[in-house]
Tab-separated table of C-alpha atoms in Angstrom:
chain	number	residue	atom	x	y	z
B	27	MET	CA	19.997	-2.728	3.793
B	28	HIS	CA	16.937	-1.350	2.204
B	29	GLU	CA	16.345	1.402	3.842
B	30	LEU	CA	16.823	4.746	2.239
B	31	TRP	CA	17.663	7.104	5.365
B	32	ASN	CA	19.139	6.029	8.746
B	33	GLU	CA	18.531	8.489	11.886
B	34	GLU	CA	21.615	10.217	10.958
B	35	GLN	CA	21.153	10.825	7.546
B	36	TYR	CA	16.910	12.144	8.382
B	37	ARG	CA	18.513	14.778	10.308
B	38	THR	CA	21.379	16.001	8.162
B	39	CYS	CA	18.258	16.500	6.234
B	40	LEU	CA	16.991	19.621	8.068
B	41	THR	CA	19.334	21.326	6.909
B	42	ALA	CA	20.493	19.396	3.110
B	43	HIS	CA	16.820	20.207	1.988
B	44	ARG	CA	17.548	23.481	1.962
B	45	SER	CA	20.251	23.850	0.268
B	46	GLU	CA	20.483	23.443	-4.083
B	47	GLY	CA	23.181	20.581	-3.967
B	48	PHE	CA	20.761	17.846	-1.636
B	49	LYS	CA	21.681	14.977	-3.060
B	50	HIS	CA	21.492	11.304	-1.407
B	51	GLU	CA	21.121	7.463	-3.581
B	52	CYS	CA	18.190	5.742	-2.678
B	53	ASN	CA	18.429	1.708	-2.016
B	54	ALA	CA	15.030	1.402	-3.788
B	55	VAL	CA	14.169	-1.689	-3.851
B	56	SER	CA	13.548	-2.924	-7.452
B	57	SER	CA	10.118	-4.472	-8.752
B	58	PRO	CA	10.550	-8.274	-10.740
B	59	THR	CA	8.177	-8.689	-13.592
B	60	GLN	CA	4.302	-9.343	-13.886
B	61	SER	CA	3.506	-12.706	-13.210
B	62	GLU	CA	3.091	-14.591	-16.945
B	63	ALA	CA	-1.269	-14.674	-17.435
B	64	ARG	CA	-1.566	-18.019	-17.702
B	65	GLY	CA	-6.049	-19.513	-17.963
B	66	ARG	CA	-10.290	-18.483	-16.234
B	67	LYS	CA	-13.676	-19.214	-17.650
B	68	ALA	CA	-15.429	-17.403	-19.290
B	69	TRP	CA	-18.996	-18.343	-16.543
B	70	LEU	CA	-17.381	-15.800	-14.286
B	71	GLY	CA	-17.757	-12.838	-16.233
B	72	ARG	CA	-21.626	-13.550	-16.551
B	73	ARG	CA	-21.661	-13.897	-13.175
B	74	TRP	CA	-19.814	-10.063	-12.834
B	75	LEU	CA	-22.531	-9.301	-15.696
B	76	ASP	CA	-25.117	-11.054	-13.584
B	77	ALA	CA	-24.698	-8.847	-10.039
B	78	LYS	CA	-24.597	-5.622	-11.806
B	79	SER	CA	-28.209	-6.350	-13.343
B	80	GLU	CA	-28.846	-7.483	-9.951
B	81	GLY	CA	-27.758	-4.364	-8.455
B	82	ARG	CA	-25.706	-6.095	-5.671
B	83	SER	CA	-22.820	-5.298	-4.617
B	84	ARG	CA	-19.338	-6.038	-4.955
B	85	LYS	CA	-18.153	-8.352	-2.874
B	86	THR	CA	-15.631	-6.936	-0.405
B	87	LEU	CA	-12.659	-9.075	1.419
B	88	SER	CA	-13.728	-10.573	5.021
B	89	SER	CA	-10.413	-9.055	6.441
B	90	SER	CA	-11.872	-5.339	5.671
B	91	GLN	CA	-16.230	-5.885	6.627
B	92	PRO	CA	-17.091	-1.791	8.410
B	93	ILE	CA	-17.542	-1.927	12.189
B	94	SER	CA	-18.162	-0.210	15.185
B	95	ARG	CA	-15.188	1.901	16.705
B	96	ALA	CA	-15.854	-0.163	20.005
B	97	PRO	CA	-12.337	-1.620	20.479
B	98	ASP	CA	-14.038	-4.921	21.089
B	99	SER	CA	-15.813	-5.498	18.172
B	100	TYR	CA	-12.994	-4.604	16.204
B	101	ILE	CA	-12.069	-7.498	13.184
B	102	VAL	CA	-9.211	-9.560	14.710
B	103	HIS	CA	-6.783	-11.766	13.129
B	104	ARG	CA	-5.299	-14.861	15.376
B	105	GLY	CA	-1.644	-16.473	14.172
B	106	GLN	CA	-1.539	-19.992	15.654
B	107	GLY	CA	-1.213	-20.519	18.917
B	108	ASN	CA	-2.308	-17.039	19.924
B	109	THR	CA	0.964	-17.039	23.144
B	110	PHE	CA	1.916	-13.969	23.063
B	111	ARG	CA	5.222	-12.579	24.755
B	112	SER	CA	5.793	-10.147	26.881
B	113	SER	CA	7.881	-8.409	24.019
B	114	GLN	CA	4.597	-7.292	22.278
B	115	VAL	CA	4.731	-4.299	20.359
B	116	LYS	CA	1.579	-2.033	19.643
B	117	LEU	CA	1.698	-0.873	15.540
B	118	LEU	CA	0.110	1.146	13.592
B	119	LEU	CA	0.116	1.188	10.375
B	120	THR	CA	-1.816	4.334	8.199
B	121	GLY	CA	-1.365	6.833	5.109
B	122	ILE	CA	-4.332	8.823	3.681
B	123	GLN	CA	-6.429	6.649	1.250
B	124	GLY	CA	-5.004	4.721	-2.064
B	125	SER	CA	-1.378	4.707	-0.223
B	126	GLY	CA	-1.152	1.485	-0.372
B	127	LYS	CA	-0.825	0.124	3.854
B	128	SER	CA	-3.792	-2.456	3.071
B	129	THR	CA	-0.975	-4.203	1.398
B	130	ILE	CA	1.134	-3.880	3.583
B	131	LEU	CA	-0.731	-5.761	6.190
B	132	LYS	CA	-1.235	-8.888	3.863
B	133	GLN	CA	2.170	-8.757	3.296
B	134	LEU	CA	2.528	-9.148	7.290
B	135	ARG	CA	0.656	-12.090	7.194
B	136	PHE	CA	2.060	-13.411	4.296
B	137	ALA	CA	5.607	-13.010	6.612
B	138	TYR	CA	4.487	-13.388	9.860
B	139	ALA	CA	1.470	-16.356	9.914
B	140	ALA	CA	1.220	-17.298	6.481
B	141	SER	CA	-1.860	-19.108	7.222
B	142	LEU	CA	-4.224	-16.675	7.941
B	143	VAL	CA	-4.707	-16.156	4.068
B	144	THR	CA	-7.335	-18.425	3.409
B	145	SER	CA	-8.593	-19.458	0.396
B	146	ARG	CA	-11.795	-18.441	0.704
B	147	GLU	CA	-10.505	-14.521	0.723
B	148	ARG	CA	-8.249	-15.158	-2.372
B	149	GLU	CA	-10.776	-16.704	-4.485
B	150	GLU	CA	-12.907	-13.506	-3.167
B	151	ALA	CA	-9.899	-11.798	-3.925
B	152	ARG	CA	-9.732	-13.492	-7.946
B	153	ASP	CA	-13.900	-12.053	-8.108
B	154	LEU	CA	-12.572	-8.510	-7.308
B	155	LEU	CA	-10.390	-8.734	-9.627
B	156	VAL	CA	-12.118	-10.243	-12.553
B	157	ASP	CA	-14.606	-6.930	-11.608
B	158	SER	CA	-11.985	-4.796	-12.416
B	159	ALA	CA	-11.495	-6.833	-15.265
B	160	MET	CA	-14.412	-6.649	-16.575
B	161	SER	CA	-14.735	-2.403	-16.099
B	162	ALA	CA	-12.179	-2.057	-17.532
B	163	ALA	CA	-13.806	-3.705	-20.233
B	164	GLU	CA	-16.413	-2.064	-20.531
B	165	THR	CA	-14.486	1.233	-20.556
B	166	LEU	CA	-12.428	1.166	-22.883
B	167	ARG	CA	-15.892	-0.636	-25.684
B	168	THR	CA	-17.654	2.530	-24.400
B	169	ALA	CA	-14.676	4.117	-25.181
B	170	GLY	CA	-15.294	1.964	-28.736
B	171	LEU	CA	-12.049	0.976	-28.207
B	172	LEU	CA	-13.632	-2.152	-28.233
B	173	LEU	CA	-15.887	-3.282	-30.042
B	174	PRO	CA	-18.688	-5.484	-28.772
B	175	HIS	CA	-18.817	-9.120	-30.161
B	176	GLU	CA	-14.655	-8.575	-29.925
B	177	LEU	CA	-15.018	-9.048	-26.048
B	178	GLY	CA	-14.906	-12.992	-26.027
B	179	THR	CA	-12.079	-12.939	-28.061
B	180	ALA	CA	-8.680	-13.048	-28.538
B	181	HIS	CA	-8.878	-9.515	-30.831
B	182	ARG	CA	-8.882	-7.661	-28.055
B	183	THR	CA	-5.972	-9.047	-26.648
B	184	PRO	CA	-3.947	-6.041	-27.887
B	185	ALA	CA	-6.358	-2.848	-27.099
B	186	TRP	CA	-6.080	-4.434	-23.371
B	187	GLY	CA	-2.580	-4.405	-22.780
B	188	SER	CA	-1.732	-0.746	-24.297
B	189	ALA	CA	-4.675	0.313	-23.183
B	190	ASP	CA	-4.930	1.940	-18.484
B	191	PRO	CA	-9.196	2.945	-18.536
B	192	MET	CA	-9.577	3.045	-14.981
B	193	ASN	CA	-7.215	4.961	-12.615
B	194	HIS	CA	-6.333	1.382	-9.735
B	195	ASP	CA	-3.087	0.600	-9.342
B	196	ASN	CA	-4.468	-3.190	-10.146
B	197	ILE	CA	-5.783	-2.437	-13.540
B	198	GLN	CA	-2.670	-3.166	-15.593
B	199	TYR	CA	-2.283	-7.111	-13.215
B	200	CYS	CA	-6.126	-7.742	-14.943
B	201	LEU	CA	-5.611	-7.466	-17.938
B	202	GLU	CA	-1.895	-8.762	-18.022
B	203	ASN	CA	-3.417	-12.046	-15.602
B	204	ARG	CA	-7.127	-12.191	-17.628
B	205	SER	CA	-6.862	-15.698	-19.215
B	206	ARG	CA	-6.197	-17.586	-15.790
B	207	LEU	CA	-8.139	-15.023	-14.078
B	208	PHE	CA	-11.586	-16.741	-15.771
B	209	LEU	CA	-10.426	-19.943	-15.767
B	210	GLU	CA	-12.179	-21.836	-12.722
B	211	GLU	CA	-9.174	-24.764	-12.796
B	212	HIS	CA	-6.893	-22.698	-11.745
B	213	PRO	CA	-6.332	-21.652	-7.751
B	214	ALA	CA	-6.688	-18.133	-7.295
B	215	THR	CA	-3.288	-17.476	-5.926
B	216	ASN	CA	-0.412	-14.821	-3.159
B	217	ASP	CA	-0.128	-12.404	-5.896
B	218	ASP	CA	-4.513	-12.185	-6.744
B	219	PHE	CA	-5.170	-11.709	-2.876
B	220	LEU	CA	-2.406	-8.920	-2.860
B	221	HIS	CA	-3.711	-6.917	-5.615
B	222	ALA	CA	-6.618	-7.293	-4.946
B	223	TYR	CA	-8.741	-3.353	-4.208
B	224	VAL	CA	-10.708	-3.010	-1.665
B	225	LYS	CA	-11.523	0.219	0.743
B	226	THR	CA	-10.480	0.003	4.199
B	227	THR	CA	-12.913	1.546	6.289
B	228	GLY	CA	-12.883	1.957	9.833
B	229	VAL	CA	-10.427	0.083	12.033
B	230	SER	CA	-9.033	-3.501	12.434
B	231	GLU	CA	-7.035	-5.243	15.467
B	232	THR	CA	-4.157	-8.074	13.798
B	233	TYR	CA	-2.207	-10.850	16.198
B	234	LEU	CA	1.037	-11.868	14.602
B	235	GLU	CA	4.281	-13.570	15.776
B	236	SER	CA	7.136	-14.088	14.210
B	237	HIS	CA	10.133	-16.039	16.219
B	238	ARG	CA	10.988	-12.684	17.389
B	239	LEU	CA	8.667	-10.209	18.354
B	240	SER	CA	4.265	-10.709	18.760
B	241	TYR	CA	2.916	-7.501	16.926
B	242	ARG	CA	-0.776	-6.150	17.771
B	243	VAL	CA	-0.841	-4.096	13.878
B	244	PHE	CA	-4.067	-1.590	13.803
B	245	ASP	CA	-5.206	-1.198	10.725
B	246	VAL	CA	-6.671	2.768	10.283
B	247	SER	CA	-8.942	4.100	7.221
B	248	GLY	CA	-7.226	6.905	5.374
B	249	ALA	CA	-10.302	8.058	4.209
B	250	ARG	CA	-11.234	11.875	5.664
B	251	VAL	CA	-14.319	11.685	7.322
B	252	GLU	CA	-12.229	8.773	9.079
B	253	ARG	CA	-9.605	10.488	10.994
B	254	ARG	CA	-11.869	10.765	14.514
B	255	LYS	CA	-11.546	6.658	14.624
B	256	TRP	CA	-7.384	7.142	14.714
B	257	GLN	CA	-7.227	8.324	18.356
B	258	TYR	CA	-8.379	4.644	20.047
B	259	PRO	CA	-5.482	3.099	18.112
B	260	ALA	CA	-3.296	5.457	18.239
B	261	GLU	CA	-2.720	5.478	22.132
B	262	ASP	CA	0.241	2.991	23.165
B	263	VAL	CA	1.755	2.555	20.849
B	264	GLN	CA	4.449	1.989	19.259
B	265	CYS	CA	6.380	2.067	16.366
B	266	LEU	CA	4.234	4.354	14.147
B	267	ILE	CA	4.026	2.773	10.197
B	268	PHE	CA	3.070	5.995	7.754
B	269	VAL	CA	2.990	4.578	4.326
B	270	VAL	CA	3.089	7.623	0.839
B	271	SER	CA	2.108	6.348	-2.348
B	272	LEU	CA	4.953	8.115	-4.959
B	273	ALA	CA	2.642	7.188	-7.890
B	274	GLU	CA	-0.207	9.870	-6.586
B	275	TYR	CA	2.697	12.397	-6.949
B	276	ASP	CA	-0.275	14.531	-9.900
B	277	VAL	CA	-3.097	12.767	-8.519
B	278	HIS	CA	-5.281	15.503	-6.623
B	279	LEU	CA	-7.612	14.592	-3.553
B	280	GLY	CA	-9.412	18.261	-3.774
B	281	ASP	CA	-7.152	21.027	-3.927
B	282	ASP	CA	-4.059	19.148	-2.890
B	283	SER	CA	-2.468	15.932	-4.490
B	284	GLY	CA	-2.284	12.822	-3.210
B	285	ILE	CA	1.270	13.473	-1.702
B	286	ARG	CA	0.820	16.624	-0.443
B	287	GLU	CA	-2.451	15.508	0.948
B	288	SER	CA	-0.081	13.090	2.673
B	289	LEU	CA	2.640	16.083	4.278
B	290	ALA	CA	-0.546	17.942	5.284
B	291	VAL	CA	-1.777	13.960	7.655
B	292	PHE	CA	1.771	13.150	8.236
B	293	GLU	CA	3.094	16.701	9.449
B	294	SER	CA	0.223	16.756	11.880
B	295	MET	CA	0.560	13.266	13.493
B	296	LEU	CA	4.845	13.670	13.542
B	297	ASN	CA	4.426	17.138	15.917
B	298	HIS	CA	0.957	17.523	17.016
B	299	ALA	CA	-0.367	14.116	17.962
B	300	ARG	CA	0.611	13.269	22.087
B	301	TRP	CA	0.008	9.573	21.018
B	302	PHE	CA	4.134	9.285	18.973
B	303	LYS	CA	5.974	11.377	21.733
B	304	SER	CA	7.915	7.878	22.168
B	305	SER	CA	7.090	5.804	19.444
B	306	THR	CA	9.714	5.525	16.389
B	307	ILE	CA	8.244	6.263	13.093
B	308	VAL	CA	8.794	4.589	9.230
B	309	LEU	CA	7.928	6.252	6.500
B	310	LEU	CA	7.384	4.095	3.914
B	311	LEU	CA	7.620	5.064	-0.131
B	312	ASN	CA	5.173	2.797	-1.645
B	313	LYS	CA	5.186	2.496	-5.278
B	314	ILE	CA	8.065	2.938	-6.210
B	315	ASP	CA	7.416	0.637	-9.302
B	316	VAL	CA	4.620	2.178	-10.476
B	317	LEU	CA	6.406	5.601	-9.724
B	318	ARG	CA	9.913	4.401	-11.912
B	319	GLU	CA	7.292	3.874	-15.550
B	320	LYS	CA	5.110	6.640	-15.021
B	321	ILE	CA	7.740	9.334	-14.525
B	322	LYS	CA	8.542	8.461	-18.492
B	323	GLU	CA	5.853	9.866	-18.831
B	324	ILE	CA	3.745	12.450	-16.652
B	325	PRO	CA	7.106	14.565	-15.131
B	326	VAL	CA	7.297	15.432	-12.105
B	327	ARG	CA	8.684	19.059	-11.815
B	328	LYS	CA	5.246	19.531	-14.171
B	329	PHE	CA	3.275	19.083	-11.076
B	330	TRP	CA	6.435	19.998	-7.938
B	331	PRO	CA	7.933	23.200	-10.053
B	332	GLU	CA	11.077	22.643	-7.909
B	333	PHE	CA	12.383	19.790	-8.139
B	334	ASN	CA	15.950	19.648	-10.137
B	335	GLY	CA	16.195	15.509	-10.406
B	336	SER	CA	16.683	14.139	-13.381
B	337	GLU	CA	13.035	14.239	-15.084
B	338	ASP	CA	14.193	9.908	-15.348
B	339	SER	CA	16.044	9.478	-12.284
B	340	CYS	CA	13.260	6.940	-10.116
B	341	ASP	CA	16.206	7.269	-7.416
B	342	ALA	CA	15.795	11.700	-7.927
B	343	ALA	CA	12.034	11.440	-7.158
B	344	THR	CA	12.510	9.332	-4.259
B	345	ASN	CA	14.928	11.357	-2.777
B	346	PHE	CA	12.946	14.352	-3.252
B	347	PHE	CA	9.811	13.279	-1.535
B	348	ALA	CA	11.656	11.767	1.294
B	349	ALA	CA	13.425	15.281	1.006
B	350	LYS	CA	10.061	17.139	1.683
B	351	PHE	CA	8.201	14.519	4.609
B	352	CYS	CA	12.336	15.185	6.331
B	353	SER	CA	11.564	19.057	6.156
B	354	LEU	CA	9.112	18.344	8.480
B	355	GLN	CA	10.716	17.125	11.493
B	356	ARG	CA	11.228	19.955	13.989
B	357	PRO	CA	14.408	20.483	15.295
B	358	ASP	CA	13.741	19.095	18.995
B	359	ASP	CA	11.593	15.880	17.344
B	360	TYR	CA	14.339	13.061	19.285
B	361	ARG	CA	12.151	10.390	17.938
B	362	ASP	CA	14.086	7.710	15.468
B	363	LYS	CA	12.062	7.732	12.087
B	364	HIS	CA	13.543	5.562	9.074
B	365	VAL	CA	12.952	5.847	5.654
B	366	TYR	CA	12.315	2.389	3.394
B	367	CYS	CA	11.475	2.356	-0.404
B	368	SER	CA	8.783	-0.124	-1.100
B	369	ASP	CA	6.260	-1.948	-3.930
B	370	ALA	CA	3.759	-4.081	-1.487
B	371	THR	CA	2.314	-5.862	-3.694
B	372	ASN	CA	5.742	-7.471	-4.834
B	373	ILE	CA	6.022	-10.328	-1.545
B	374	GLU	CA	10.284	-11.212	-1.932
B	375	THR	CA	11.529	-7.554	-1.799
B	376	SER	CA	8.169	-6.320	1.050
B	377	LYS	CA	9.936	-9.480	2.937
B	378	ILE	CA	13.180	-7.576	3.207
B	379	VAL	CA	11.674	-4.279	4.329
B	380	LEU	CA	9.418	-5.371	7.394
B	381	GLN	CA	12.292	-7.844	7.902
B	382	SER	CA	14.645	-4.133	8.514
B	383	ILE	CA	11.365	-2.767	10.706
B	384	GLU	CA	11.715	-6.152	12.529
B	385	ALA	CA	15.255	-5.568	13.592
B	386	LEU	CA	14.344	-1.588	14.080
B	387	LEU	CA	11.617	-3.075	16.291
B	388	VAL	CA	13.957	-6.130	18.084
B	389	ALA	CA	16.254	-2.562	18.437
B	390	ARG	CA	13.954	-0.498	20.825
B	391	VAL	CA	12.410	-3.837	22.801
B	392	GLN	CA	15.943	-4.927	23.373
B	393	CYS	CA	16.722	-1.003	25.105
B	394	SER	CA	13.168	-1.278	27.055
B	395	LEU	CA	14.342	-4.159	29.436
């Protein structure tokens, strides 16, 4: 399947990670090419500029609005029927800021309650993408790569296609699909919804149901100042999904890289938090598609000197970071733990990974009956 390591392999890593000969083949999910650009009107771009000049704040997706700490004020998305069986699984989706966990939640909504994703949410997502595209264009213009009169012409295409003006994962998608995004008559797509980035604040609660299980999913903000809010949704969790962005091996958050920050948080949750003593632990190594392209330009060894794998091997890099996380496990820890690779913006491959995780949870529920 698409599991990187199962429980036995996870435990074997405790000793294997300490030897120089550590090797394991990664069943990474390959990502397809980006969808082709098609066609949207310039009025959206003008509207973005007008909103910017008037000082109005950006639109946010309705599923990520700020909320209070009280459980009864959490955002709740309910699937059709809302009739839940006794086999309900409480699932906590977490990770540091920028890991892609909220995109994983969107994938869960596609997989188990596609009707929950409204056309309004898709349109709001497209507006955010237009915002990002215009910001990227402004950055290019400021850097001298784009002349003001070229913003509305086809002459900008080579510069847009080759530049990386902003450090956001959705910028490439915005630039590759800029023609379609600016055409009003082209409806927003599920891919638009997935690629629109909104910083998560507070906690959101989502109810979903498959033909085998029902889910109560909590998505919590990964920002450091927000982690104190994790306590309530963490109580009695059957499954913890911890999302890590592999693309952040060279990104620094304060004194640490993004992955080093994730290592510290994961260790704390794995070994010190009382809430996860009986939880199934799923480590989701996300953005493998970004890692695959990034290591071609930025060597892993430059930021992780102990890495001794092939510099252009995505499998070697993925297994290296997986081993880092697995080594945090205590020898007396017998909880179920599983490691998967994912590309959160790829609907088909994410569905396969989510189905694999559901199979684990179904087995857990059956064992408890």
